Short mmCIF file of N, CA, C and O in Angstrom, two decimals:
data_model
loop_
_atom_site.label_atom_id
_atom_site.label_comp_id
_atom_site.label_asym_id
_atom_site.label_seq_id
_atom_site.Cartn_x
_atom_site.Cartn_y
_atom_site.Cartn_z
N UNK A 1088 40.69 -57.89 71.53
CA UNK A 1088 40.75 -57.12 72.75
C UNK A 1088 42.09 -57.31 73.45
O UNK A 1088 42.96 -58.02 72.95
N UNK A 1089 42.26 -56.70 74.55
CA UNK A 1089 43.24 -57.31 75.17
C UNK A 1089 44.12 -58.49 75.65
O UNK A 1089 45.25 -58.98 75.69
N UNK A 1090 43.00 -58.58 75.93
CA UNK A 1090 43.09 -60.31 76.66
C UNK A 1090 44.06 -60.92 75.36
O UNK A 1090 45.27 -61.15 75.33
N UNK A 1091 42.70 -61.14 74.04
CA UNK A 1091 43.53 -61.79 72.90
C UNK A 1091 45.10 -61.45 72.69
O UNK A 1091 46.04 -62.20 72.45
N UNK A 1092 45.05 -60.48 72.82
CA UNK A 1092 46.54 -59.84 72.77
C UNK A 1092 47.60 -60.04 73.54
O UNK A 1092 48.72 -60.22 73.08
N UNK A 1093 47.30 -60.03 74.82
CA UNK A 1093 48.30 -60.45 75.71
C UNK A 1093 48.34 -62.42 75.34
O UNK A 1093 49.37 -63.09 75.31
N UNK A 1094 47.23 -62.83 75.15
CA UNK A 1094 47.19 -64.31 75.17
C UNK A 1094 48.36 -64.43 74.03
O UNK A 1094 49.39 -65.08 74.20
N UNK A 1095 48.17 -63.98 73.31
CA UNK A 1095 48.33 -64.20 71.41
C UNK A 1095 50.53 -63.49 71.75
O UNK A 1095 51.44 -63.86 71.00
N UNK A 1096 50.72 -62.76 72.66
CA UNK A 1096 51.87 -62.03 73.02
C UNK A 1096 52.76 -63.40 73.60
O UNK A 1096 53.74 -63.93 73.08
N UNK A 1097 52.02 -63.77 74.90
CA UNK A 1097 52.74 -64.91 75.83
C UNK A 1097 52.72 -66.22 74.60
O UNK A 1097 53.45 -67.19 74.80
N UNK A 1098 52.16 -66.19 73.80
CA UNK A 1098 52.15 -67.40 73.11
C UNK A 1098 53.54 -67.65 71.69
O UNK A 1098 54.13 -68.58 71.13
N UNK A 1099 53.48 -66.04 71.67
CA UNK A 1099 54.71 -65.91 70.50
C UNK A 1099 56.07 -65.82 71.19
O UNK A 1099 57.16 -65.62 70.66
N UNK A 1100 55.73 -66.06 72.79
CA UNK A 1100 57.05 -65.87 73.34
C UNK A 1100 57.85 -67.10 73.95
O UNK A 1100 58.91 -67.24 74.56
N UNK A 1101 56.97 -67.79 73.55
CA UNK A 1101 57.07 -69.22 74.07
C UNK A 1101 58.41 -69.80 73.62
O UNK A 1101 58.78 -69.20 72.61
N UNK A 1102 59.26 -70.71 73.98
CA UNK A 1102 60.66 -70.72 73.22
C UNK A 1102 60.21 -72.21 72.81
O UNK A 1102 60.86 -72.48 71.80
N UNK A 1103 59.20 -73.57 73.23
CA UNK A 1103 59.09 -74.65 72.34
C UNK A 1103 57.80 -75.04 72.66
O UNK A 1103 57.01 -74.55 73.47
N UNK A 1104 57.70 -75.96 71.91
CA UNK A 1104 56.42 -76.69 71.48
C UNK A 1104 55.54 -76.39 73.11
O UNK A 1104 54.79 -75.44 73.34
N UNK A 1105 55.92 -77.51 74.08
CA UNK A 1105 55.48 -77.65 75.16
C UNK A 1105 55.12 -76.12 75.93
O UNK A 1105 53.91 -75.99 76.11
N UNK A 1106 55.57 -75.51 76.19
CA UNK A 1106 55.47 -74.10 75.99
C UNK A 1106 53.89 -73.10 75.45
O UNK A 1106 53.14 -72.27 75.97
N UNK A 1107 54.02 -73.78 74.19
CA UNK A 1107 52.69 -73.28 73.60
C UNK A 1107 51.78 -73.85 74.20
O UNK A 1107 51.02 -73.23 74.95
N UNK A 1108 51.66 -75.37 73.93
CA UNK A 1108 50.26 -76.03 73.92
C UNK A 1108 50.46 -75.79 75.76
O UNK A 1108 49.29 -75.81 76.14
N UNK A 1109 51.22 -75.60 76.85
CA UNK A 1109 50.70 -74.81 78.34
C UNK A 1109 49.61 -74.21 77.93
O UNK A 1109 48.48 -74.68 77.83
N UNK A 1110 50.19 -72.62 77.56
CA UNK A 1110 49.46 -71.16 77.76
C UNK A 1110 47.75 -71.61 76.61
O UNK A 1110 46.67 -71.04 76.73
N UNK A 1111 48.03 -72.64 75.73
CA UNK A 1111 46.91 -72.84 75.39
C UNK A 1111 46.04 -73.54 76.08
O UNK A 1111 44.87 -73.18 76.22
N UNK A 1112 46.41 -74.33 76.45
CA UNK A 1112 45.63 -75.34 77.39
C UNK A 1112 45.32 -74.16 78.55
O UNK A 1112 44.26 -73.54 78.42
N UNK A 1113 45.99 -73.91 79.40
CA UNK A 1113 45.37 -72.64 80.35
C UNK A 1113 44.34 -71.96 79.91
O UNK A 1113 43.64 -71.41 80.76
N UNK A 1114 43.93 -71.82 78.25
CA UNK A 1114 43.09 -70.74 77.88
C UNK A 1114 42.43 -71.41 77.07
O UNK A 1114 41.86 -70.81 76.16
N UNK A 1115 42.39 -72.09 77.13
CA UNK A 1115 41.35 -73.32 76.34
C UNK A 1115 39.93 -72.87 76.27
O UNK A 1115 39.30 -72.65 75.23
N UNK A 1116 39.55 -72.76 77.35
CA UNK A 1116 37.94 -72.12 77.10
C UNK A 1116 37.77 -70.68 76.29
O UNK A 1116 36.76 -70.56 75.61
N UNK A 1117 38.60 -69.76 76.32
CA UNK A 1117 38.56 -68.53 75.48
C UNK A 1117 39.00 -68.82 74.21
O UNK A 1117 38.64 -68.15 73.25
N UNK A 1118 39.87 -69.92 74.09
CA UNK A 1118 40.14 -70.29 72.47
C UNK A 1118 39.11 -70.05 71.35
O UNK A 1118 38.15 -70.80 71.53
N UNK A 1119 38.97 -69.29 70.27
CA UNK A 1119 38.25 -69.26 68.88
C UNK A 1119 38.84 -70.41 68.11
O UNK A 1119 39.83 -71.11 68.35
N UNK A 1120 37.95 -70.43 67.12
CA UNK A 1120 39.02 -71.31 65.88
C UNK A 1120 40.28 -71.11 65.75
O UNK A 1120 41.26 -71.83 65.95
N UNK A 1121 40.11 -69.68 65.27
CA UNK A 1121 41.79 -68.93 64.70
C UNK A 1121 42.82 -69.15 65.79
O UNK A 1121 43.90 -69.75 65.71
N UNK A 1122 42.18 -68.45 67.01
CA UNK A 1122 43.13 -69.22 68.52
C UNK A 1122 43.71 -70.38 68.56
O UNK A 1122 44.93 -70.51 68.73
N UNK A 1123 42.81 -71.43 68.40
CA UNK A 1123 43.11 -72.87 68.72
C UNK A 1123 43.99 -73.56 67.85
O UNK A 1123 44.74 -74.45 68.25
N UNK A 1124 43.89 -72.99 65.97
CA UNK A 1124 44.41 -73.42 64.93
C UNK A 1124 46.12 -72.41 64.88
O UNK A 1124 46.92 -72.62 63.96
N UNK A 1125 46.33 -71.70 65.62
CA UNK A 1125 47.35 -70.67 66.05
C UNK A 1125 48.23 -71.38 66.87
O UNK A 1125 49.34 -71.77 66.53
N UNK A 1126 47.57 -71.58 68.23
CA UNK A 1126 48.10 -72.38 69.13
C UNK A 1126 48.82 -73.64 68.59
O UNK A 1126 50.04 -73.69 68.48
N UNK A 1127 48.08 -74.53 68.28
CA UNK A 1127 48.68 -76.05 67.34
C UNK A 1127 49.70 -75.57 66.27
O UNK A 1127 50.78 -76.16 66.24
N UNK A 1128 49.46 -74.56 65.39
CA UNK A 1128 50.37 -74.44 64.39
C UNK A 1128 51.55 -73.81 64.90
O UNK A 1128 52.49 -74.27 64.25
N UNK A 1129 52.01 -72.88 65.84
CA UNK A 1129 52.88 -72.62 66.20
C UNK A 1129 53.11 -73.50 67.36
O UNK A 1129 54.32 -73.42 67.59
N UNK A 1130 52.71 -74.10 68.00
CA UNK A 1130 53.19 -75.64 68.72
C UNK A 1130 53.96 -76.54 67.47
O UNK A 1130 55.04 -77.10 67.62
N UNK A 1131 53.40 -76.54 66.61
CA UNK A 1131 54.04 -77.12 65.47
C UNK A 1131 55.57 -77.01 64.76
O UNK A 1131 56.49 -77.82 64.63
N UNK A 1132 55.34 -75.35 64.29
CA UNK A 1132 56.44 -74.72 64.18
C UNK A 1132 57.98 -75.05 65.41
O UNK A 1132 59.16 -75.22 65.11
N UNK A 1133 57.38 -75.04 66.65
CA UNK A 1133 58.27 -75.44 67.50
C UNK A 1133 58.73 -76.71 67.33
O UNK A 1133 59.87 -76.99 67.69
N UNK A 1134 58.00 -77.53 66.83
CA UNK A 1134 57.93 -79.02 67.25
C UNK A 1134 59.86 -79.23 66.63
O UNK A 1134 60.32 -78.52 65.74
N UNK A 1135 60.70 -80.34 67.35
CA UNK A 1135 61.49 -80.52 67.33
C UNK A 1135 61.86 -81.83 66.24
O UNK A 1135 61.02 -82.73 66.19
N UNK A 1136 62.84 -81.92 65.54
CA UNK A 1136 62.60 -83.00 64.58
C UNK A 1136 62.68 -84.54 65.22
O UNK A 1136 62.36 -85.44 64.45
N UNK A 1137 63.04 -84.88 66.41
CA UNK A 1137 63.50 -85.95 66.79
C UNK A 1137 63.87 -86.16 68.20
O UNK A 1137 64.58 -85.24 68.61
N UNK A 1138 63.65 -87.00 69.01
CA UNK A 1138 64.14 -86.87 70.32
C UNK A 1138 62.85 -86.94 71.34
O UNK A 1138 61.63 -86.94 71.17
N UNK A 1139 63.81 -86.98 72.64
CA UNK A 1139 62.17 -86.97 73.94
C UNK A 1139 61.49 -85.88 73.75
O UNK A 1139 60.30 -86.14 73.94
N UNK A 1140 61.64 -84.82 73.47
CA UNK A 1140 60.76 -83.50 73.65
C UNK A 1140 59.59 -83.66 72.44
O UNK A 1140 58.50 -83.09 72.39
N UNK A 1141 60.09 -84.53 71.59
CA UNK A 1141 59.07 -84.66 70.16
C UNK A 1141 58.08 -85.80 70.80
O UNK A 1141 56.86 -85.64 70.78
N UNK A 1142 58.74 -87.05 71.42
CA UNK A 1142 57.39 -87.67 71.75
C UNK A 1142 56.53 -87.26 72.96
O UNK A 1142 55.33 -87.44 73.16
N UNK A 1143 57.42 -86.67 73.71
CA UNK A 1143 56.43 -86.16 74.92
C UNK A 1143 55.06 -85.17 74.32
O UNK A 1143 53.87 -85.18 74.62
N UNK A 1144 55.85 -84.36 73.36
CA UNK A 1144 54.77 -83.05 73.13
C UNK A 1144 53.21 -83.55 72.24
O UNK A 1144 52.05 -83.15 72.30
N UNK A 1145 54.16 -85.00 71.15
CA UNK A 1145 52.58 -85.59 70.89
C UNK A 1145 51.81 -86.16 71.68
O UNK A 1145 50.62 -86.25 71.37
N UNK A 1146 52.26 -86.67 72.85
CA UNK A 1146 51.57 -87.55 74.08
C UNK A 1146 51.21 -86.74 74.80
O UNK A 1146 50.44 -87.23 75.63
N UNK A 1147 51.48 -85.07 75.03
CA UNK A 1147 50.85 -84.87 76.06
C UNK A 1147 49.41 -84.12 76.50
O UNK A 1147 48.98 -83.46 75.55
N UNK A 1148 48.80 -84.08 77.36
CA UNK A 1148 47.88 -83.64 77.79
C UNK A 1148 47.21 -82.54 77.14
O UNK A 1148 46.15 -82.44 76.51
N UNK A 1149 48.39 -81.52 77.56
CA UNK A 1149 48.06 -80.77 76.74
C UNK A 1149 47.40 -80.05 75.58
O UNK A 1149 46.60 -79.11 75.52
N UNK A 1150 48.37 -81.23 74.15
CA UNK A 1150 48.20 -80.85 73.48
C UNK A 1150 46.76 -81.93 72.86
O UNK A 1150 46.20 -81.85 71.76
N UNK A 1151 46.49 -82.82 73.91
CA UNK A 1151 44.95 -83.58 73.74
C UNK A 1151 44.05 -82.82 73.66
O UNK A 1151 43.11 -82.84 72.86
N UNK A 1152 44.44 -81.56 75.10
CA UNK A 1152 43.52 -80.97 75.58
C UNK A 1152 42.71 -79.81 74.34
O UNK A 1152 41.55 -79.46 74.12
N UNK A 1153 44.07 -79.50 73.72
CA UNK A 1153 43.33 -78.49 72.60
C UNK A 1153 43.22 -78.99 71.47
O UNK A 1153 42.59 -78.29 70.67
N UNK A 1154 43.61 -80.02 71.08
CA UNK A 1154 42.93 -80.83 69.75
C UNK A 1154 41.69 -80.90 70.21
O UNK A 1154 40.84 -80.22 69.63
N UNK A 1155 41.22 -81.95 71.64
CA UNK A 1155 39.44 -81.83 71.89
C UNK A 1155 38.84 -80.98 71.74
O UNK A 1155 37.66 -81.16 71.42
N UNK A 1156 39.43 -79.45 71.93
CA UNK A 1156 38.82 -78.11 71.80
C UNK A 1156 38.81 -78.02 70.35
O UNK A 1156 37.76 -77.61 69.87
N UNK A 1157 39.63 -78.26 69.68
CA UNK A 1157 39.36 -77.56 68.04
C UNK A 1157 38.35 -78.59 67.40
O UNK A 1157 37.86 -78.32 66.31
N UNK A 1158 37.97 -80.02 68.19
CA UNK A 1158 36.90 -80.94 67.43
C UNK A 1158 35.53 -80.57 67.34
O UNK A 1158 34.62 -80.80 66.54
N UNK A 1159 35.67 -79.78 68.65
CA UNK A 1159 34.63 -79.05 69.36
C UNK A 1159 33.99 -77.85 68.30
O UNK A 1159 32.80 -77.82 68.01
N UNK A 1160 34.64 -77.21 67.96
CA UNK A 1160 35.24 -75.57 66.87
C UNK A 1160 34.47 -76.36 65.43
O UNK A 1160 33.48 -75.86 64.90
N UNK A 1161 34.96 -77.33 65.05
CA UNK A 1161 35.33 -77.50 63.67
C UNK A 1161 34.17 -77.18 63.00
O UNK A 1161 34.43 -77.30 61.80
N UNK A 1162 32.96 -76.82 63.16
CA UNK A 1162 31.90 -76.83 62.26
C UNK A 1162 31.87 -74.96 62.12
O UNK A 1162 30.89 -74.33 61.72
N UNK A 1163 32.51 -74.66 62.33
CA UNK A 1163 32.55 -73.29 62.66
C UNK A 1163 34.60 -72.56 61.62
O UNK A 1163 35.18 -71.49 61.46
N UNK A 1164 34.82 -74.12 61.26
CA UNK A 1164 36.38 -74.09 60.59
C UNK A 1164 35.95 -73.85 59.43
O UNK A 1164 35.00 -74.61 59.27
N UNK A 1165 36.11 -73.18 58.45
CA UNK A 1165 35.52 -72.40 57.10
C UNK A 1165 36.40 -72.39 56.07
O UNK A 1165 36.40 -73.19 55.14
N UNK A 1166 37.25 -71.36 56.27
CA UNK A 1166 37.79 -70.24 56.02
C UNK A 1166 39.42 -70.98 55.30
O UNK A 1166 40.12 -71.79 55.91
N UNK A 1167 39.67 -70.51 54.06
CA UNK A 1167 40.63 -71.86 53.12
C UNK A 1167 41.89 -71.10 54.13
O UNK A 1167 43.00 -71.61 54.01
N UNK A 1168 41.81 -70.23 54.85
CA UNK A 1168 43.47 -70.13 55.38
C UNK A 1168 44.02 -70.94 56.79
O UNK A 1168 45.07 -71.41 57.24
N UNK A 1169 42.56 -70.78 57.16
CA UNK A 1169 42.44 -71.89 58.68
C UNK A 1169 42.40 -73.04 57.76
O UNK A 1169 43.55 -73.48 57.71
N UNK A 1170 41.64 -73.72 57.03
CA UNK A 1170 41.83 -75.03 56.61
C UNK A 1170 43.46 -75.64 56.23
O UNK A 1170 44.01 -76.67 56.65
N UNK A 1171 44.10 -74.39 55.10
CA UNK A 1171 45.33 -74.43 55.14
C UNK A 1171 46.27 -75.20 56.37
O UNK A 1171 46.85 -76.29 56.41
N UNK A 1172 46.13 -74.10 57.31
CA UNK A 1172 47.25 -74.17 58.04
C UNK A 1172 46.92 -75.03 59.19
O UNK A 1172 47.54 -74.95 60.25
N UNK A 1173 45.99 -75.80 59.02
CA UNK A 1173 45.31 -76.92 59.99
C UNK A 1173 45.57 -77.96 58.88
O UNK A 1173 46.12 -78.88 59.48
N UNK A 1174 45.53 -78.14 58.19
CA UNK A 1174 46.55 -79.35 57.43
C UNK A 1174 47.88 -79.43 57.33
O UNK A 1174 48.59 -80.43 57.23
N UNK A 1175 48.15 -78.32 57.36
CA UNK A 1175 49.91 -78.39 57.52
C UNK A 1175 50.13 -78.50 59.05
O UNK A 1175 50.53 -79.63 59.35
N UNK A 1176 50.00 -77.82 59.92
CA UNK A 1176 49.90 -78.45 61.32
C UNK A 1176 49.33 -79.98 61.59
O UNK A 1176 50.03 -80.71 62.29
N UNK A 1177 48.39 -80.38 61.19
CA UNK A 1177 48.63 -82.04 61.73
C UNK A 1177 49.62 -82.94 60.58
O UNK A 1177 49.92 -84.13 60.67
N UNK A 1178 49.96 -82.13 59.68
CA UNK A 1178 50.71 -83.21 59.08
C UNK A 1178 52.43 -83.13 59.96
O UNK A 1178 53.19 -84.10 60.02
N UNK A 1179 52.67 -81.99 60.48
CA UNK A 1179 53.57 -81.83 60.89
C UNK A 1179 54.17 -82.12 62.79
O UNK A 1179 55.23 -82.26 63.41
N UNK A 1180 52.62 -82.09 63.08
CA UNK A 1180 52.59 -82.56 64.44
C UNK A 1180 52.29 -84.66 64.20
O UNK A 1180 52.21 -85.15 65.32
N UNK A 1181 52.18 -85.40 63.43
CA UNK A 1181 51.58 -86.83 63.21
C UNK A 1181 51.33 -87.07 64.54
O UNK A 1181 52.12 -87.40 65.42
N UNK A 1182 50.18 -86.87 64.58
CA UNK A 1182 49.65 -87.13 65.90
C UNK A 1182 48.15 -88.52 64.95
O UNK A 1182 47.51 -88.53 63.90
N UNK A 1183 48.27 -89.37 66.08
CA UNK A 1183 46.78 -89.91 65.65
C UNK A 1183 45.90 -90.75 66.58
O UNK A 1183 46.23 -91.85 67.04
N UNK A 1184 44.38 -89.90 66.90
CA UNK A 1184 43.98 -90.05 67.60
C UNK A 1184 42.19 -89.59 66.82
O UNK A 1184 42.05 -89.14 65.68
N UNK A 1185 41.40 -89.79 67.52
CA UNK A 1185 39.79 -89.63 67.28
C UNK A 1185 39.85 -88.28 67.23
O UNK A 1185 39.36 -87.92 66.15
N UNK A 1186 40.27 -87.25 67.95
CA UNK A 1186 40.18 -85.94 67.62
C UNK A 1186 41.11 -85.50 66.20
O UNK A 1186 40.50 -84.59 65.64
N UNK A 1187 42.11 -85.78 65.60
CA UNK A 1187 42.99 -85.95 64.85
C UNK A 1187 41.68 -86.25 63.69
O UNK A 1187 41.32 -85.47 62.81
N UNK A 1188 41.01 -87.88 64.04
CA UNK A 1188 40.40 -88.26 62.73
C UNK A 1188 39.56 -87.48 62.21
O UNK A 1188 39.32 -87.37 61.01
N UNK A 1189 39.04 -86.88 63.14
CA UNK A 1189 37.43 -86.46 63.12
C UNK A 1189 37.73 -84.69 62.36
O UNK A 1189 36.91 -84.13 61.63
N UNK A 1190 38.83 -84.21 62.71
CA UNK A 1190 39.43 -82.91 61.73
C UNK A 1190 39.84 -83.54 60.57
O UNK A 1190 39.28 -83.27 59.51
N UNK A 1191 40.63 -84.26 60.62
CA UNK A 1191 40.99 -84.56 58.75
C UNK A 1191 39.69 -84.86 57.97
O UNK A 1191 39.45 -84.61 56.79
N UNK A 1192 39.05 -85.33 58.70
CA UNK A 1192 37.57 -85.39 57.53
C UNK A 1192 36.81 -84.52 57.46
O UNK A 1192 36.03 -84.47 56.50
N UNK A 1193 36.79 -83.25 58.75
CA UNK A 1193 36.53 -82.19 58.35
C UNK A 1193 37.16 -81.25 57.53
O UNK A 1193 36.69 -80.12 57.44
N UNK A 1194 38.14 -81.57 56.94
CA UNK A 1194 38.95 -80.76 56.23
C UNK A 1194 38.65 -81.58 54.82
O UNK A 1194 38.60 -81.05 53.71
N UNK A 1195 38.46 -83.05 55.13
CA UNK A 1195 38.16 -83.44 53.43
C UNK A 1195 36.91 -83.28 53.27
O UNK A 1195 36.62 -83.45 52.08
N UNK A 1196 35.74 -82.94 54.11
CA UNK A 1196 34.33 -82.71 53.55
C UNK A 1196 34.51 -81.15 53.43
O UNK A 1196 34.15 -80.95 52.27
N UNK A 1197 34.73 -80.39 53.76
CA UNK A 1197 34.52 -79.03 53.29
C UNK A 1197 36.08 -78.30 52.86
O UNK A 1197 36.04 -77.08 53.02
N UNK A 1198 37.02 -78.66 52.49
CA UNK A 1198 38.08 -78.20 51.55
C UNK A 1198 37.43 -78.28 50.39
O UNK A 1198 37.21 -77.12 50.05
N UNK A 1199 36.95 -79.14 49.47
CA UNK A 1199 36.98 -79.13 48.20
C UNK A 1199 36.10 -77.75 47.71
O UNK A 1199 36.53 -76.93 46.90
N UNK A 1200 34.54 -77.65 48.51
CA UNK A 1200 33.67 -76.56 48.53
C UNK A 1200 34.44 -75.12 48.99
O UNK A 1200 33.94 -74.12 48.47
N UNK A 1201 35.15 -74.98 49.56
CA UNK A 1201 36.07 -73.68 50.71
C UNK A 1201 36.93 -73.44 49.38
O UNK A 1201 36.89 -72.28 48.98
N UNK A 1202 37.56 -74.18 48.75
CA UNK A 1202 38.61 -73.98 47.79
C UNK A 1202 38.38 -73.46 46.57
O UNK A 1202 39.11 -72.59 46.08
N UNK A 1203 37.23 -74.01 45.93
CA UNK A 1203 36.67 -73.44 44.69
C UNK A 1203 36.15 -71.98 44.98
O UNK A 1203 35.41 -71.45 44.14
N UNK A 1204 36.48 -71.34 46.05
CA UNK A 1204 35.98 -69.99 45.88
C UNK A 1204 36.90 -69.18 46.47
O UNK A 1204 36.72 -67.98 46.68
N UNK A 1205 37.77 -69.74 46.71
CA UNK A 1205 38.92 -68.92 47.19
C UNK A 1205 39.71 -68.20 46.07
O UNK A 1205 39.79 -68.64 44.92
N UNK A 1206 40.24 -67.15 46.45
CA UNK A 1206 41.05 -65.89 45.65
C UNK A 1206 42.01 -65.93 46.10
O UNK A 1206 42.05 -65.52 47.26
N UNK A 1207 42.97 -66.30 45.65
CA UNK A 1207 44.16 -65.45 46.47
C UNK A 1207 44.36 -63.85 46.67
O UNK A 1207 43.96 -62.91 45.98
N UNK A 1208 45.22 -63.87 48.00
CA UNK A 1208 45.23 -62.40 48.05
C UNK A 1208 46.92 -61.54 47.20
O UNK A 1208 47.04 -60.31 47.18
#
């Protein structure tokens, strides 16, 4: 709908990490999976290789705020392209925390099942 659109617009316009995980955190409650795993991965993409802006963005609030939201999601995380790119996003954000743990094992209990039936497109 809209909303998604404008959300999904302000979010690609974001110029860094901190940036994203804001407009996500602001919208945290409307977040879907795909939303929330969007948000983090292009928080990711931003993420900087080194420096204050890299440790602030794993420490902050923020981006707590929508990891708790996607722990929340995860039984509802399926789909081998969201699994994908939710492993490459926390490997790239190294963040580690109980919300952190509690997705990587959702990704090792249902990747192996998600994968054997996947096609590429």
């Amino acid at each position: 709908d809209d909303v998604d659109l404008s959300f999904l617009i302000r979010m690609e316009g974001a110029s860094n990490s901190a940036e994203v995980l804001q407009i996500g955190s602001d919208a945290v409650a409307r977040l879907t999976p795909e939303t929330t795993i969007s948000v983090l991965h292009l928080a990711a993409r931003h993420l900087p290789a080194h420096g204050s802006e890299l440790r602030e963005t794993r420490s902050s609030v923020e981006l707590a705020t929508v990891l708790g939201h996607l722990r929340q999601l995860l039984p509802r995380v399926r789909q081998p392209r969201l699994l994908s790119r939710l492993a490459w996003t926390l490997g790239k954000l190294e963040v580690h925390n109980a919300d952190v743990d509690a997705t990587v094992s959702h990704l090792c209990n249902v990747a192996p099942t998600v994968l054997q039936k996947f096609t590429p497109q």
